[in-house]
PDB file of C-alpha atoms in Angstrom:
ATOM      1  CA  MET M   1      18.175  -5.510  16.784  1.00  0.00           C
ATOM      2  CA  TRP M   2      16.510  -8.929  19.578  1.00  0.00           C
ATOM      3  CA  ARG M   3      14.593  -5.572  20.757  1.00  0.00           C
ATOM      4  CA  ARG M   4      12.863  -4.404  18.510  1.00  0.00           C
ATOM      5  CA  LEU M   5      12.544  -7.775  16.691  1.00  0.00           C
ATOM      6  CA  GLY M   6      10.460  -7.660  19.654  1.00  0.00           C
ATOM      7  CA  CYS M   7       9.001  -5.178  19.398  1.00  0.00           C
ATOM      8  CA  PHE M   8       7.438  -6.137  14.656  1.00  0.00           C
ATOM      9  CA  ALA M   9       6.500  -9.317  17.223  1.00  0.00           C
ATOM     10  CA  GLY M  10       4.427  -7.997  19.847  1.00  0.00           C
ATOM     11  CA  ARG M  11       2.561  -5.510  16.953  1.00  0.00           C
ATOM     12  CA  GLY M  12       1.574  -8.558  14.966  1.00  0.00           C
ATOM     13  CA  VAL M  13      -0.225  -9.746  17.497  1.00  0.00           C
ATOM     14  CA  SER M  14      -2.109  -6.638  19.126  1.00  0.00           C
ATOM     15  CA  VAL M  15      -3.126  -5.946  14.568  1.00  0.00           C
ATOM     16  CA  ALA M  16      -3.448 -10.057  14.142  1.00  0.00           C
ATOM     17  CA  SER M  17      -1.719  -9.545  11.400  1.00  0.00           C
ATOM     18  CA  ILE M  18       1.646 -10.744  10.045  1.00  0.00           C
ATOM     19  CA  LEU M  19       2.091  -8.456   7.403  1.00  0.00           C
ATOM     20  CA  VAL M  20       1.811  -5.268   8.443  1.00  0.00           C
ATOM     21  CA  PRO M  21       4.622  -5.738  10.749  1.00  0.00           C
ATOM     22  CA  LEU M  22       6.251  -6.769   7.719  1.00  0.00           C
ATOM     23  CA  LYS M  23       5.331  -4.237   6.203  1.00  0.00           C
ATOM     24  CA  ALA M  24       6.948  -1.780   8.680  1.00  0.00           C
ATOM     25  CA  ALA M  25       9.746  -2.963   9.423  1.00  0.00           C
ATOM     26  CA  LEU M  26      10.004  -3.061   5.488  1.00  0.00           C
ATOM     27  CA  GLY M  27       9.298   0.257   5.291  1.00  0.00           C
ATOM     28  CA  PHE M  28      11.218   1.535   8.542  1.00  0.00           C
ATOM     29  CA  LEU M  29      14.472  -0.236   5.564  1.00  0.00           C
ATOM     30  CA  LEU M  30      13.438   2.218   2.836  1.00  0.00           C
ATOM     31  CA  SER M  31      14.067   5.410   4.361  1.00  0.00           C
ATOM     32  CA  VAL M  32      16.084   4.579   5.959  1.00  0.00           C
ATOM     33  CA  LEU M  33      18.490   3.416   3.462  1.00  0.00           C
ATOM     34  CA  ALA M  34      17.016   5.946   1.180  1.00  0.00           C
ATOM     35  CA  SER M  35      18.045   8.787   3.714  1.00  0.00           C
ATOM     36  CA  LEU M  36      21.650   7.434   3.373  1.00  0.00           C
ATOM     37  CA  GLY M  37      22.014   7.785   0.235  1.00  0.00           C
ATOM     38  CA  ALA M  38      21.148  11.750   1.453  1.00  0.00           C
ATOM     39  CA  VAL M  39      23.875  12.429   2.817  1.00  0.00           C
ATOM     40  CA  VAL M  40      26.113  10.283   0.891  1.00  0.00           C
ATOM     41  CA  ALA M  41      24.769  11.781  -2.548  1.00  0.00           C
ATOM     42  CA  VAL M  42      24.852  15.448  -0.895  1.00  0.00           C
ATOM     43  CA  PHE M  43      28.392  15.156   2.699  1.00  0.00           C
ATOM     44  CA  GLN M  44      30.521  12.380   0.947  1.00  0.00           C
ATOM     45  CA  TRP M  45      29.545  12.925  -2.874  1.00  0.00           C
ATOM     46  CA  GLY M  46      29.951  16.704  -3.365  1.00  0.00           C
ATOM     47  CA  CYS M  47      25.422  16.334  -4.668  1.00  0.00           C
ATOM     48  CA  ALA M  48      24.312  20.032  -4.210  1.00  0.00           C
ATOM     49  CA  ALA M  49      26.936  20.167  -1.046  1.00  0.00           C
ATOM     50  CA  ASP M  50      27.734  23.905  -2.075  1.00  0.00           C
ATOM     51  CA  LEU M  51      23.535  24.417  -2.234  1.00  0.00           C
ATOM     52  CA  LEU M  52      23.688  23.084   1.713  1.00  0.00           C
ATOM     53  CA  GLY M  53      27.198  25.497   2.604  1.00  0.00           C
ATOM     54  CA  VAL M  54      28.984  22.440   2.705  1.00  0.00           C
ATOM     55  CA  HIS M  55      32.262  23.285   1.875  1.00  0.00           C
ATOM     56  CA  GLN M  56      34.851  19.639   1.972  1.00  0.00           C
ATOM     57  CA  THR M  57      33.356  15.917   1.476  1.00  0.00           C
ATOM     58  CA  SER M  58      34.051  13.639   3.317  1.00  0.00           C
ATOM     59  CA  PRO M  59      33.764  10.125   4.433  1.00  0.00           C
ATOM     60  CA  ILE M  60      30.237   9.802   6.477  1.00  0.00           C
ATOM     61  CA  MET M  61      30.844   8.942  10.573  1.00  0.00           C
ATOM     62  CA  SER M  62      30.615   5.549  12.493  1.00  0.00           C
ATOM     63  CA  MET M  63      27.734   7.218  14.404  1.00  0.00           C
ATOM     64  CA  MET M  64      25.292   7.942  12.279  1.00  0.00           C
ATOM     65  CA  PRO M  65      23.260   5.044  10.285  1.00  0.00           C
ATOM     66  CA  ILE M  66      23.592   3.943  13.916  1.00  0.00           C
ATOM     67  CA  PHE M  67      22.275   6.760  15.136  1.00  0.00           C
ATOM     68  CA  MET M  68      19.296   7.791  12.957  1.00  0.00           C
ATOM     69  CA  VAL M  69      18.896   3.632  12.651  1.00  0.00           C
ATOM     70  CA  GLY M  70      17.653   4.133  16.514  1.00  0.00           C
ATOM     71  CA  VAL M  71      16.124   7.034  16.061  1.00  0.00           C
ATOM     72  CA  VAL M  72      13.433   6.421  12.794  1.00  0.00           C
ATOM     73  CA  PHE M  73      12.931   3.966  14.386  1.00  0.00           C
ATOM     74  CA  GLY M  74      10.863   5.431  17.006  1.00  0.00           C
ATOM     75  CA  LEU M  75       9.483   8.218  14.333  1.00  0.00           C
ATOM     76  CA  ALA M  76       8.781   5.774  11.619  1.00  0.00           C
ATOM     77  CA  MET M  77       6.857   3.492  14.091  1.00  0.00           C
ATOM     78  CA  ASP M  78       4.449   5.780  16.059  1.00  0.00           C
ATOM     79  CA  TYR M  79       3.104   6.684  12.192  1.00  0.00           C
ATOM     80  CA  GLU M  80       2.963   2.494  11.664  1.00  0.00           C
ATOM     81  CA  VAL M  81       0.809   2.775  14.572  1.00  0.00           C
ATOM     82  CA  PHE M  82      -1.176   5.796  14.174  1.00  0.00           C
ATOM     83  CA  LEU M  83      -2.120   5.033  10.389  1.00  0.00           C
ATOM     84  CA  VAL M  84      -2.986   1.172  10.886  1.00  0.00           C
ATOM     85  CA  THR M  85      -4.638   0.877  14.021  1.00  0.00           C
ATOM     86  CA  ARG M  86      -6.778   3.125  12.248  1.00  0.00           C
ATOM     87  CA  MET M  87      -7.250   1.092  10.048  1.00  0.00           C
ATOM     88  CA  CYS M  88      -8.396  -1.897  11.958  1.00  0.00           C
ATOM     89  CA  GLN M  89     -10.410  -0.395  13.814  1.00  0.00           C
ATOM     90  CA  ALA M  90     -12.531   0.803  10.942  1.00  0.00           C
ATOM     91  CA  HIS M  91     -12.040  -2.699   9.574  1.00  0.00           C
ATOM     92  CA  VAL M  92     -13.287  -4.666  12.409  1.00  0.00           C
ATOM     93  CA  HIS M  93     -16.339  -2.291  12.227  1.00  0.00           C
ATOM     94  CA  GLY M  94     -18.415  -3.046   8.648  1.00  0.00           C
ATOM     95  CA  GLU M  95     -16.241  -1.557   6.289  1.00  0.00           C
ATOM     96  CA  SER M  96     -13.780  -3.433   3.283  1.00  0.00           C
ATOM     97  CA  PRO M  97     -10.493  -3.398   3.030  1.00  0.00           C
ATOM     98  CA  ARG M  98     -10.609  -0.384   0.130  1.00  0.00           C
ATOM     99  CA  GLU M  99     -12.646   1.660   2.674  1.00  0.00           C
ATOM    100  CA  ALA M 100     -11.039   0.470   5.913  1.00  0.00           C
ATOM    101  CA  VAL M 101      -8.739   2.274   3.973  1.00  0.00           C
ATOM    102  CA  VAL M 102      -9.893   4.716   3.140  1.00  0.00           C
ATOM    103  CA  THR M 103     -11.394   5.530   6.515  1.00  0.00           C
ATOM    104  CA  GLY M 104      -7.998   5.279   8.153  1.00  0.00           C
ATOM    105  CA  PHE M 105      -6.502   7.494   6.104  1.00  0.00           C
ATOM    106  CA  ARG M 106      -8.538  10.408   6.337  1.00  0.00           C
ATOM    107  CA  HIS M 107      -8.900  10.394  10.454  1.00  0.00           C
ATOM    108  CA  GLY M 108      -4.924   8.949  11.346  1.00  0.00           C
ATOM    109  CA  ALA M 109      -3.039  11.416   7.844  1.00  0.00           C
ATOM    110  CA  ARG M 110      -3.597  14.245   9.060  1.00  0.00           C
ATOM    111  CA  VAL M 111      -1.665  13.877  12.091  1.00  0.00           C
ATOM    112  CA  VAL M 112       0.993  11.986  11.273  1.00  0.00           C
ATOM    113  CA  THR M 113       2.010  14.918   8.514  1.00  0.00           C
ATOM    114  CA  ALA M 114       1.299  17.429  11.397  1.00  0.00           C
ATOM    115  CA  ALA M 115       3.850  15.538  13.125  1.00  0.00           C
ATOM    116  CA  ALA M 116       5.970  15.069  10.122  1.00  0.00           C
ATOM    117  CA  ILE M 117       5.866  18.396   9.515  1.00  0.00           C
ATOM    118  CA  ILE M 118       7.366  19.554  12.878  1.00  0.00           C
ATOM    119  CA  MET M 119      10.393  17.248  12.985  1.00  0.00           C
ATOM    120  CA  ILE M 120      11.594  17.752   9.693  1.00  0.00           C
ATOM    121  CA  SER M 121      11.380  21.854  11.398  1.00  0.00           C
ATOM    122  CA  VAL M 122      13.884  21.248  13.827  1.00  0.00           C
ATOM    123  CA  PHE M 123      15.587  19.294  12.347  1.00  0.00           C
ATOM    124  CA  ALA M 124      16.810  21.181   9.143  1.00  0.00           C
ATOM    125  CA  GLY M 125      17.547  23.753  11.645  1.00  0.00           C
ATOM    126  CA  PHE M 126      20.635  21.987  12.361  1.00  0.00           C
ATOM    127  CA  ILE M 127      21.307  22.426   8.351  1.00  0.00           C
ATOM    128  CA  GLY M 128      23.115  25.705   9.474  1.00  0.00           C
ATOM    129  CA  SER M 129      25.440  24.705  12.105  1.00  0.00           C
ATOM    130  CA  ASN M 130      29.030  25.256  11.266  1.00  0.00           C
ATOM    131  CA  GLU M 131      29.636  21.998  12.472  1.00  0.00           C
ATOM    132  CA  ALA M 132      29.863  19.367  10.045  1.00  0.00           C
ATOM    133  CA  MET M 133      28.776  16.606  12.096  1.00  0.00           C
ATOM    134  CA  VAL M 134      25.252  18.874  13.562  1.00  0.00           C
ATOM    135  CA  LYS M 135      24.781  19.675   9.528  1.00  0.00           C
ATOM    136  CA  MET M 136      25.501  16.538   8.562  1.00  0.00           C
ATOM    137  CA  ILE M 137      22.407  14.638  11.846  1.00  0.00           C
ATOM    138  CA  GLY M 138      19.997  16.905  11.117  1.00  0.00           C
ATOM    139  CA  PHE M 139      19.995  16.858   7.999  1.00  0.00           C
ATOM    140  CA  GLY M 140      20.179  12.899   7.546  1.00  0.00           C
ATOM    141  CA  LEU M 141      17.331  13.051  10.469  1.00  0.00           C
ATOM    142  CA  ALA M 142      15.898  15.996   7.913  1.00  0.00           C
ATOM    143  CA  ILE M 143      15.417  13.456   4.907  1.00  0.00           C
ATOM    144  CA  ALA M 144      14.842   9.793   6.551  1.00  0.00           C
ATOM    145  CA  VAL M 145      11.323  11.499   7.941  1.00  0.00           C
ATOM    146  CA  PHE M 146      10.317  13.173   5.016  1.00  0.00           C
ATOM    147  CA  PHE M 147      10.334   9.926   2.829  1.00  0.00           C
ATOM    148  CA  ASP M 148       9.373   7.643   5.541  1.00  0.00           C
ATOM    149  CA  THR M 149       6.322  10.186   6.008  1.00  0.00           C
ATOM    150  CA  PHE M 150       4.852  11.272   2.975  1.00  0.00           C
ATOM    151  CA  ILE M 151       6.212   8.272   0.524  1.00  0.00           C
ATOM    152  CA  VAL M 152       5.898   4.763   2.914  1.00  0.00           C
ATOM    153  CA  ARG M 153       3.570   5.906   5.850  1.00  0.00           C
ATOM    154  CA  VAL M 154       1.539   7.780   3.424  1.00  0.00           C
ATOM    155  CA  THR M 155       1.569   6.515   0.044  1.00  0.00           C
ATOM    156  CA  ILE M 156       3.074   2.622   0.213  1.00  0.00           C
ATOM    157  CA  VAL M 157       1.122   1.531   2.883  1.00  0.00           C
ATOM    158  CA  PRO M 158      -2.144   2.504   2.130  1.00  0.00           C
ATOM    159  CA  ALA M 159      -1.542   1.286  -1.757  1.00  0.00           C
ATOM    160  CA  ILE M 160      -0.700  -2.451  -0.474  1.00  0.00           C
ATOM    161  CA  LEU M 161      -2.801  -2.233   2.050  1.00  0.00           C
ATOM    162  CA  ALA M 162      -5.847  -1.500   0.238  1.00  0.00           C
ATOM    163  CA  LEU M 163      -3.498  -4.436  -2.581  1.00  0.00           C
ATOM    164  CA  LEU M 164      -3.872  -7.344   0.393  1.00  0.00           C
ATOM    165  CA  GLY M 165      -7.100  -6.417   1.060  1.00  0.00           C
ATOM    166  CA  ASN M 166      -8.039  -9.305   3.174  1.00  0.00           C
ATOM    167  CA  ARG M 167      -5.317 -11.107   3.253  1.00  0.00           C
ATOM    168  CA  ALA M 168      -3.371  -7.874   5.008  1.00  0.00           C
ATOM    169  CA  TRP M 169      -4.987  -8.992   8.482  1.00  0.00           C
ATOM    170  CA  TRP M 170      -4.356 -12.841   8.051  1.00  0.00           C
ATOM    171  CA  LEU M 171      -2.812 -14.508  10.842  1.00  0.00           C
ATOM    172  CA  PRO M 172      -2.305 -17.795  11.865  1.00  0.00           C
ATOM    173  CA  LYS M 173      -4.289 -20.538  13.587  1.00  0.00           C
ATOM    174  CA  GLY M 174      -3.280 -21.472  16.831  1.00  0.00           C
ATOM    175  CA  SER M 175      -1.697 -17.908  17.107  1.00  0.00           C
ATOM    176  CA  THR M 176      -1.481 -15.365  20.531  1.00  0.00           C
ATOM    177  CA  GLY M 177      -3.642 -13.221  18.432  1.00  0.00           C
ATOM    178  CA  ARG M 178      -6.936 -13.222  16.783  1.00  0.00           C
ATOM    179  CA  SER M 179      -8.457 -12.696  13.543  1.00  0.00           C
ATOM    180  CA  PRO M 180     -10.438  -9.956  13.605  1.00  0.00           C
ATOM    181  CA  THR M 181     -14.027 -10.572  13.772  1.00  0.00           C
ATOM    182  CA  ARG M 182     -16.177  -7.907  10.762  1.00  0.00           C
ATOM    183  CA  PHE M 183     -19.154  -6.256  11.982  1.00  0.00           C
ATOM    184  CA  PRO M 184     -21.810  -4.955   9.541  1.00  0.00           C
ATOM    185  CA  ALA M 185     -22.829  -2.534   9.625  1.00  0.00           C
ATOM    186  CA  HIS M 186     -26.395  -2.693  10.249  1.00  0.00           C
ATOM    187  CA  GLY M 187     -25.678  -6.351  12.724  1.00  0.00           C
ATOM    188  CA  SER M 188     -23.288  -9.225  13.177  1.00  0.00           C
ATOM    189  CA  ALA M 189     -23.340 -12.534  11.050  1.00  0.00           C
ATOM    190  CA  ASP M 190     -26.528 -14.552  12.814  1.00  0.00           C
ATOM    191  CA  GLY M 191     -28.560 -11.804  13.230  1.00  0.00           C
ATOM    192  CA  ARG M 192     -27.697 -10.064  16.393  1.00  0.00           C
ATOM    193  CA  PRO M 193     -27.538  -5.808  16.681  1.00  0.00           C
ATOM    194  CA  ALA M 194     -23.937  -4.975  15.923  1.00  0.00           C
ATOM    195  CA  THR M 195     -23.362  -2.822  18.899  1.00  0.00           C
ATOM    196  CA  PRO M 196     -20.042  -0.933  20.456  1.00  0.00           C
ATOM    197  CA  GLN M 197     -19.593  -3.602  23.097  1.00  0.00           C
ATOM    198  CA  THR M 198     -19.680  -7.081  20.263  1.00  0.00           C
ATOM    199  CA  ARG M 199     -17.142  -5.298  18.588  1.00  0.00           C
ATOM    200  CA  SER M 200     -15.072  -3.705  20.749  1.00  0.00           C
ATOM    201  CA  THR M 201     -14.097  -7.494  22.050  1.00  0.00           C
ATOM    202  CA  ALA M 202     -13.216  -8.065  18.426  1.00  0.00           C
ATOM    203  CA  LEU M 203     -10.247  -7.051  19.047  1.00  0.00           C
ATOM    204  CA  PRO M 204      -7.166  -8.063  21.186  1.00  0.00           C
ATOM    205  CA  LEU M 205      -6.769  -5.568  24.308  1.00  0.00           C
ATOM    206  CA  ALA M 206      -3.826  -3.944  23.045  1.00  0.00           C
ATOM    207  CA  ALA M 207      -5.297  -3.485  19.523  1.00  0.00           C
ATOM    208  CA  ARG M 208      -8.765  -2.306  21.515  1.00  0.00           C
ATOM    209  CA  CYS M 209      -6.725   0.615  23.226  1.00  0.00           C
ATOM    210  CA  ARG M 210      -4.714   1.386  20.342  1.00  0.00           C
ATOM    211  CA  CYS M 211      -8.108   1.994  18.106  1.00  0.00           C
ATOM    212  CA  ARG M 212      -9.882   3.827  21.267  1.00  0.00           C
ATOM    213  CA  LEU M 213      -6.433   5.725  21.559  1.00  0.00           C
ATOM    214  CA  ALA M 214      -6.446   6.957  17.313  1.00  0.00           C
ATOM    215  CA  ALA M 215     -10.434   6.992  17.604  1.00  0.00           C
ATOM    216  CA  THR M 216     -10.201   9.531  20.245  1.00  0.00           C
ATOM    217  CA  THR M 217      -6.890  10.931  18.708  1.00  0.00           C
ATOM    218  CA  SER M 218      -9.736  11.294  15.203  1.00  0.00           C
ATOM    219  CA  THR M 219     -12.638  13.197  16.741  1.00  0.00           C
ATOM    220  CA  THR M 220     -10.403  16.204  17.515  1.00  0.00           C
TER     221      THR M 220
END
């Protein structure tokens, strides 16, 4: 638990924002609750049980929520990083908040959706197992990845960042991170030309590394 809280705090410093990691945490909780609800509906209440080959309903295993939280947390945060760091990079380079969301979504969504489809296919393969535990885990993880990717990360996250605007990148004064400095397209605020060196130094070290990773991924 403390390790996850530390991960959220570190992400807030790296992207110079408080609302971005908070939004990521709430989206993760929403994905877990939705997937657990789907598992309960099928394996405990019997909804669409015949379609999935569930011949007998039973209570949910105690290890199921723990296992699902661990796996979904890792995948959800990876998808969040691929999307948000590219948006942060575009915003720092002079784009408006809405334009940065569009740019980051255009370059990052392809990677996220492709990775999600692969993971969903892998987890869905366990649904055909005769073991109830394996079938339950495969179904729960497939639903969790689908919901977190196509509902939370690809739909809700860009919408929230677009509605928040500049407030999405707000960070209190005196914190260890620095708020991203926006560079207009043709130069900096004091009239100097915006070079790649001045643009890259506007972000903390961790954010610069992630932005470079996102930019490299988008060109491949």
